Tab-separated table of C-alpha atoms in Angstrom:
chain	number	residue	atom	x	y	z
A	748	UNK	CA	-86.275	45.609	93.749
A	749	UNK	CA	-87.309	49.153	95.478
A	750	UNK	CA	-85.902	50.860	92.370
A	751	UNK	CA	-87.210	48.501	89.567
A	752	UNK	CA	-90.677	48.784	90.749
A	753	UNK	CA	-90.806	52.562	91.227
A	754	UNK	CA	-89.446	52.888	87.658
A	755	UNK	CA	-92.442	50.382	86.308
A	756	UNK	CA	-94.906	52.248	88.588
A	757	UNK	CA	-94.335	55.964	87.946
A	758	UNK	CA	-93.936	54.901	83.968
A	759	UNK	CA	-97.967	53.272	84.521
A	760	UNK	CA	-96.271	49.750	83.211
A	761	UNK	CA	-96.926	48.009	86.121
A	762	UNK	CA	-99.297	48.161	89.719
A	763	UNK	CA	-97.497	49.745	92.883
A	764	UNK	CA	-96.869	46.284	93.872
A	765	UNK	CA	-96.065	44.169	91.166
A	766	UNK	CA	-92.874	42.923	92.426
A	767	UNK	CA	-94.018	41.876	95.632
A	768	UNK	CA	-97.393	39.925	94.688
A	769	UNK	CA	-95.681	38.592	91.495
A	770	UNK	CA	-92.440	38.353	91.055
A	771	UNK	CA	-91.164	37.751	94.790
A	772	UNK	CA	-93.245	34.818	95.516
A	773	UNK	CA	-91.805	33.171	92.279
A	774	UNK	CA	-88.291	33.707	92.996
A	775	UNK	CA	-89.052	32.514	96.285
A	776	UNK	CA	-90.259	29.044	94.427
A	777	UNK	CA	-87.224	29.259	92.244
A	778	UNK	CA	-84.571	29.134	95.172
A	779	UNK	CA	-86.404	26.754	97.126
A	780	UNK	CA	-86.134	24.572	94.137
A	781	UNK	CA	-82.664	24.869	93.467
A	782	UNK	CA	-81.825	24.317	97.428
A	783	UNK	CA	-84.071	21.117	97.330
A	784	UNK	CA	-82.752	19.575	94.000
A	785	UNK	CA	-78.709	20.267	96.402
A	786	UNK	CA	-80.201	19.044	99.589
A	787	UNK	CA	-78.976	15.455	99.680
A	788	UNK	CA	-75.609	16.444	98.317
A	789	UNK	CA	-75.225	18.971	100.976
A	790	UNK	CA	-76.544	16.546	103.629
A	791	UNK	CA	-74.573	13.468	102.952
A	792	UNK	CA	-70.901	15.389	101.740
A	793	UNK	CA	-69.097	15.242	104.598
A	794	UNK	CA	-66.322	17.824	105.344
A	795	UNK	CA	-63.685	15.860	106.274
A	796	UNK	CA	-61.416	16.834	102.712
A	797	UNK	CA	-62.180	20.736	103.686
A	798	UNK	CA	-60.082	19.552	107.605
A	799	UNK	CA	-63.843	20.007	109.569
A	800	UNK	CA	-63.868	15.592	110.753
A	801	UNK	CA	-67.534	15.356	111.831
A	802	UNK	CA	-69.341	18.323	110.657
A	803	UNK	CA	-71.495	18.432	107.615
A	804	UNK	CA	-70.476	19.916	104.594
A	805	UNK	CA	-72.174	24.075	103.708
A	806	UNK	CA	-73.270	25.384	100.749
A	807	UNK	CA	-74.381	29.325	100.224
A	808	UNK	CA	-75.107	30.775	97.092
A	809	UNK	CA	-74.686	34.129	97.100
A	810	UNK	CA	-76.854	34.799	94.145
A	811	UNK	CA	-79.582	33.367	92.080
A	812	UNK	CA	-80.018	35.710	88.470
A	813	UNK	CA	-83.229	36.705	86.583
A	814	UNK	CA	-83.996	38.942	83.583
A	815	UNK	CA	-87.481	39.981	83.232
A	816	UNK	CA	-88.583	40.613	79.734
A	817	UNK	CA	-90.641	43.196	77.682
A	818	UNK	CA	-93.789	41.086	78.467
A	819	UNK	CA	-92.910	41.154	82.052
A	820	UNK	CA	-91.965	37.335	82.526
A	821	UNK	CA	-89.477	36.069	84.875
A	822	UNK	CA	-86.613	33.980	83.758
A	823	UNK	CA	-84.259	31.947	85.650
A	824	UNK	CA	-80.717	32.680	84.149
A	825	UNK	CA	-77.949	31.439	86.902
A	826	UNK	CA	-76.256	31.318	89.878
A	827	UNK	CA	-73.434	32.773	91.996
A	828	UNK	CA	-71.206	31.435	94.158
A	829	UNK	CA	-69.580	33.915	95.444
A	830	UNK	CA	-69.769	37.812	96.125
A	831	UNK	CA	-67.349	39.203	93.297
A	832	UNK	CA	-69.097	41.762	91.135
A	833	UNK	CA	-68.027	39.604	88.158
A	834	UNK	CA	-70.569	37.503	89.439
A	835	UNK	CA	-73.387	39.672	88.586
A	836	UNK	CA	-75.047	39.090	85.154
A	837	UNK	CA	-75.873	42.649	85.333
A	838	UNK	CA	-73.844	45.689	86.657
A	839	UNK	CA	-75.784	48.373	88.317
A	840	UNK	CA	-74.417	51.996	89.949
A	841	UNK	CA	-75.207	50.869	94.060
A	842	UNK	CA	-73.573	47.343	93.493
A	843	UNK	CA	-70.973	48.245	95.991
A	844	UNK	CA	-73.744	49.576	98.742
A	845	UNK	CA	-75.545	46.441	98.362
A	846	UNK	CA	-72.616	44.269	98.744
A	847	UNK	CA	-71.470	45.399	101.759
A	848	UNK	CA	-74.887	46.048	103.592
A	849	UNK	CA	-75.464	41.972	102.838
A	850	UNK	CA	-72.205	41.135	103.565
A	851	UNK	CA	-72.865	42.346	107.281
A	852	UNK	CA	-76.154	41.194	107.199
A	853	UNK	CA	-74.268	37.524	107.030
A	854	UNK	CA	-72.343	38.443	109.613
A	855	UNK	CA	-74.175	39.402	111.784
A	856	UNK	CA	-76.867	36.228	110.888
A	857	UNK	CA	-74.271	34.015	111.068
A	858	UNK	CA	-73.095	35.337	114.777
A	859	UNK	CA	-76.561	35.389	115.995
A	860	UNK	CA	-76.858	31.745	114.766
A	861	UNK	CA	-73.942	30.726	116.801
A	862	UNK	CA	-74.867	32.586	120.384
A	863	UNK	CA	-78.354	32.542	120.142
A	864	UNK	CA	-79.272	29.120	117.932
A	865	UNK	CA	-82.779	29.243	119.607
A	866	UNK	CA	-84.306	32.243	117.986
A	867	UNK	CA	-84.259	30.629	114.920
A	868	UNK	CA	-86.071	27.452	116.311
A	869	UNK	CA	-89.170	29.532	115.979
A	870	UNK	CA	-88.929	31.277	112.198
A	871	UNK	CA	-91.135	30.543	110.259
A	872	UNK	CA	-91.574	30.975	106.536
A	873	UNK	CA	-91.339	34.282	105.322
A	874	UNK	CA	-89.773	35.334	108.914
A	875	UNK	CA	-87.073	38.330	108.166
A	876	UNK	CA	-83.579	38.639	109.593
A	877	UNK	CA	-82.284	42.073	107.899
A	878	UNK	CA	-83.058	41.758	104.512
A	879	UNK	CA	-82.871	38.095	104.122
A	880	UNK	CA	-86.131	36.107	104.455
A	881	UNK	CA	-86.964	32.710	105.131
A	882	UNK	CA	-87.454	30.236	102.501
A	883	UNK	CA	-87.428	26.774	104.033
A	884	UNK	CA	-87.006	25.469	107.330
A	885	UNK	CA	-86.092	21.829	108.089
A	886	UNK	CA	-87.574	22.344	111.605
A	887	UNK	CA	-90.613	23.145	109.835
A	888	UNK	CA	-90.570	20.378	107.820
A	889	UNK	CA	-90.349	17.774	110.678
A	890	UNK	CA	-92.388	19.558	112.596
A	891	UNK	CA	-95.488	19.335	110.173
A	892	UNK	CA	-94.314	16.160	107.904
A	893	UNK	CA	-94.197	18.309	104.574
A	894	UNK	CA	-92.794	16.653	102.102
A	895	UNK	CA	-91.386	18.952	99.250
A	896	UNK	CA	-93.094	18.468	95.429
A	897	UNK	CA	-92.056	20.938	92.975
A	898	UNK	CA	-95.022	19.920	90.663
A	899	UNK	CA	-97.049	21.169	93.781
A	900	UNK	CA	-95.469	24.454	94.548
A	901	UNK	CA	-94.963	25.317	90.423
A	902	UNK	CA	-98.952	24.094	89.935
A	903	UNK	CA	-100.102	27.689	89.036
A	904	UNK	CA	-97.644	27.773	86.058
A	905	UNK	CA	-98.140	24.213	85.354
A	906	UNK	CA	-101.844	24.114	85.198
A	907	UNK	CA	-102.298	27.790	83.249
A	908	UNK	CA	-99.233	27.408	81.327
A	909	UNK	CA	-98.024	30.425	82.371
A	910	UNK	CA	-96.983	32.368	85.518
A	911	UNK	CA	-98.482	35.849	85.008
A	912	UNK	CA	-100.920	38.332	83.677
A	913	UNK	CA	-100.633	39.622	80.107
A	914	UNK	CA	-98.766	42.956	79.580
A	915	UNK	CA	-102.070	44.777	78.733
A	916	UNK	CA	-103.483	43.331	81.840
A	917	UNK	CA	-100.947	44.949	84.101
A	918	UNK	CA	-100.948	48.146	82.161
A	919	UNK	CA	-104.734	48.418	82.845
A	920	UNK	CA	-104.101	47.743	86.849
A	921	UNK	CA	-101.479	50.794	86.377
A	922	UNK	CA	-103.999	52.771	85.256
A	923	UNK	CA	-106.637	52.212	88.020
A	924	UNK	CA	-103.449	52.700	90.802
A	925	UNK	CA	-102.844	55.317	89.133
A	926	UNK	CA	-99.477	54.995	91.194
A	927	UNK	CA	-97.942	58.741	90.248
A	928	UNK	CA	-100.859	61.156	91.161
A	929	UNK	CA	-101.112	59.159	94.267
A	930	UNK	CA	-97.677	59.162	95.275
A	931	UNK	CA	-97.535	63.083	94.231
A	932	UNK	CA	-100.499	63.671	96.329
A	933	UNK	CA	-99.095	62.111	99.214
A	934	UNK	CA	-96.021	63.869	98.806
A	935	UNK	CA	-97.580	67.373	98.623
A	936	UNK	CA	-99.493	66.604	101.365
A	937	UNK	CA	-96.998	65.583	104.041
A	938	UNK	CA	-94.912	68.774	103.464
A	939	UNK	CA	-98.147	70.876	103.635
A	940	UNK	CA	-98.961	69.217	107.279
A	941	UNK	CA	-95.570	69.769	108.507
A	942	UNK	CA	-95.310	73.453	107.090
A	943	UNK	CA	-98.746	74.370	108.439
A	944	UNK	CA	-98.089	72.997	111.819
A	945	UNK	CA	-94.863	75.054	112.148
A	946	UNK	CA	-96.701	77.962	110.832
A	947	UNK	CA	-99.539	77.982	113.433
A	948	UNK	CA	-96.598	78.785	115.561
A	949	UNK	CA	-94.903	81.192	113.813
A	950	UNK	CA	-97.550	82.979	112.364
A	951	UNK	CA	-97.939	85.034	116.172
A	952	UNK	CA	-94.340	86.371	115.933
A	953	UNK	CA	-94.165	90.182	116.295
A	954	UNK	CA	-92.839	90.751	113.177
A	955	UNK	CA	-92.593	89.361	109.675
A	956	UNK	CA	-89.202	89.119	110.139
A	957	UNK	CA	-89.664	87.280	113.060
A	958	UNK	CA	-91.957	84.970	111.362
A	959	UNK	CA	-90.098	84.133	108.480
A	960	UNK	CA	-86.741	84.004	110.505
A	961	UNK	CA	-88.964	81.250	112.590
A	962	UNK	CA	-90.590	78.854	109.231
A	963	UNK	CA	-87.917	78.598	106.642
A	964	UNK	CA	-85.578	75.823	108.283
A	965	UNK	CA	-88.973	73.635	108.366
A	966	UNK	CA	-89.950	74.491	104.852
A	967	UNK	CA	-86.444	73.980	103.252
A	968	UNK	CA	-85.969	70.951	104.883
A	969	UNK	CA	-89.606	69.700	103.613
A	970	UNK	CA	-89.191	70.889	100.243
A	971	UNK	CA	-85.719	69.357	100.422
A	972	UNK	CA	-87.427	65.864	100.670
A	973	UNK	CA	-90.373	66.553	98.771
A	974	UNK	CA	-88.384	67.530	95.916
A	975	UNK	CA	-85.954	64.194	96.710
A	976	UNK	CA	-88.617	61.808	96.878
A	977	UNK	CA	-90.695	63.046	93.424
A	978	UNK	CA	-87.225	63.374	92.034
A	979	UNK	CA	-87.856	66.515	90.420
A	980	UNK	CA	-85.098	69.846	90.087
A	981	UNK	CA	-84.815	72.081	93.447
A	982	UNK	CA	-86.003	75.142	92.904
A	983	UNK	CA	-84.125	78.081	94.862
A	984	UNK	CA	-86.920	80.360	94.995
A	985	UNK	CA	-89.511	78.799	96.554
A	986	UNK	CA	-88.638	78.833	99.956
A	987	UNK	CA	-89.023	82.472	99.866
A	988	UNK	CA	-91.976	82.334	97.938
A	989	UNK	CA	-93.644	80.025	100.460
A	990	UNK	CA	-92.485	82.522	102.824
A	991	UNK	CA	-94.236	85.153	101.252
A	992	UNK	CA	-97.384	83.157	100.269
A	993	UNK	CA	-98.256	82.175	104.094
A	994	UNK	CA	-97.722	86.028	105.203
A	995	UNK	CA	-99.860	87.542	103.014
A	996	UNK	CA	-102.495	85.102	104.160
A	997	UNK	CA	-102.242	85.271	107.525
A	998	UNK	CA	-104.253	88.088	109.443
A	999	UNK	CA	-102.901	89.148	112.682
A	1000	UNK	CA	-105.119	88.984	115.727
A	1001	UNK	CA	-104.625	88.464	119.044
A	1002	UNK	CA	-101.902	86.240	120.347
A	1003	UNK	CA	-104.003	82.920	121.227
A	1004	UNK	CA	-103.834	82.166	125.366
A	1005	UNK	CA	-101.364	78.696	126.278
């Protein structure tokens, strides 16, 4: 998701925050459709064929698979069952990172769940745990006699015919974000603070040797992450260049009192 919508927002196709105002909350209606329409086979299956006498049967699925199209429309495609990368509809380089961080997210969810069941007495919807967040709650349910209607959560769509904004719409909210100057700007500006704080230090070192000997870890490790986070070529000069651009500015004077 992180990746997607920084590749729509620095290519001015989409908001800074398309994903999370539009496409989120619908795949959050998606899977709690899907769990509702297993509920009451999951609910009345007993386990006694799988050797657990007197527990109720479990479901998980593991995945549930969209595509988003060139007009930026969510579609429903599957689901997995299971965690094999031959489940995925689409392969994608960090496949194997994201497997294993969720796989000990579960774990650890699942242990949490058994020593500490009353935490989860209290989550709500849209309540995190890692990177997993709360759809539905049964507690929640009884708790406030909601009755699940899919007509009523999918009423947007039903009523408009359609789920989102045109393409030309977003496109125009791209524009006003105006997501990559602002993100650039930000950028520059955090390794500016840093490198001027650690320079109204070092700027009262005897020598310019001394000075420079005291700044350039803090600029190479800002331009490090400057350059990582605009995802632009290092380049080896500038360090030096910095270097030299915050002597030649500075004007020695007397050593301020502390």
């Amino acid at each position: 998701f992180d990746q997607f919508q920084f590749y729509l927002a620095s290519n001015q196709m989409t908001g800074a925050n398309f994903l999370d105002s539009v496409i989120r909350p619908y795949v959050a209606k998606v899977m709690e459709y899907v769990v509702h329409s297993a509920r009451d086979h999951i609910l009345n299956t007993s386990a006694l064929e799988n050797g657990l006498p007197g527990e109720r049967a479990h479901c998980q699925l593991f995945a549930l698979n969209f595509v988003v199209d060139s007009n930026f429309r969510l579609k429903f495609v599957g689901i997995s069952g299971d965690d094999s990368h031959d489940s995925f509809l689409v392969k994608h380089g960090n496949v194997k990172t994201v497997l294993e961080n969720m796989q000990m997210t579960m774990k650890e969810l699942v242990l949490e769940m058994k020593t500490a069941p009353i935490a989860f007495t209290r989550m709500r919807r849209g309540d995190t745990f890692g990177n997993f967040s709360l759809v539905f709650s049964e507690l929640e349910e009884y708790q406030y006699g909601r009755v699940y209607d899919p007509c009523k959560s999918f009423q947007f769509a039903l009523k408009n015919r359609r789920m989102y904004v045109t393409k030309e719409h977003l496109a125009k909210v791209a524009d006003l974000q105006n997501f990559v100057e602002k993100q650039h700007a930000s950028h520059l500006r955090e390794m500016k603070k840093y490198v001027a704080k650690r320079w109204d230090y070092c700027k009262w070192r005897k020598s310019r040797e001394e000075q420079a000997s005291c700044i350039r870890n803090t600029i190479t490790v800002r331009y490090q992450t400057y350059v990582k986070k605009e995802r632009i070529p290092y380049d080896p000069t500038y360090v030096e260049n910095k270097i030299k651009e915050l002597q030649a500015t500075h004007r020695p004077g007397k050593v301020p009192f502390t």
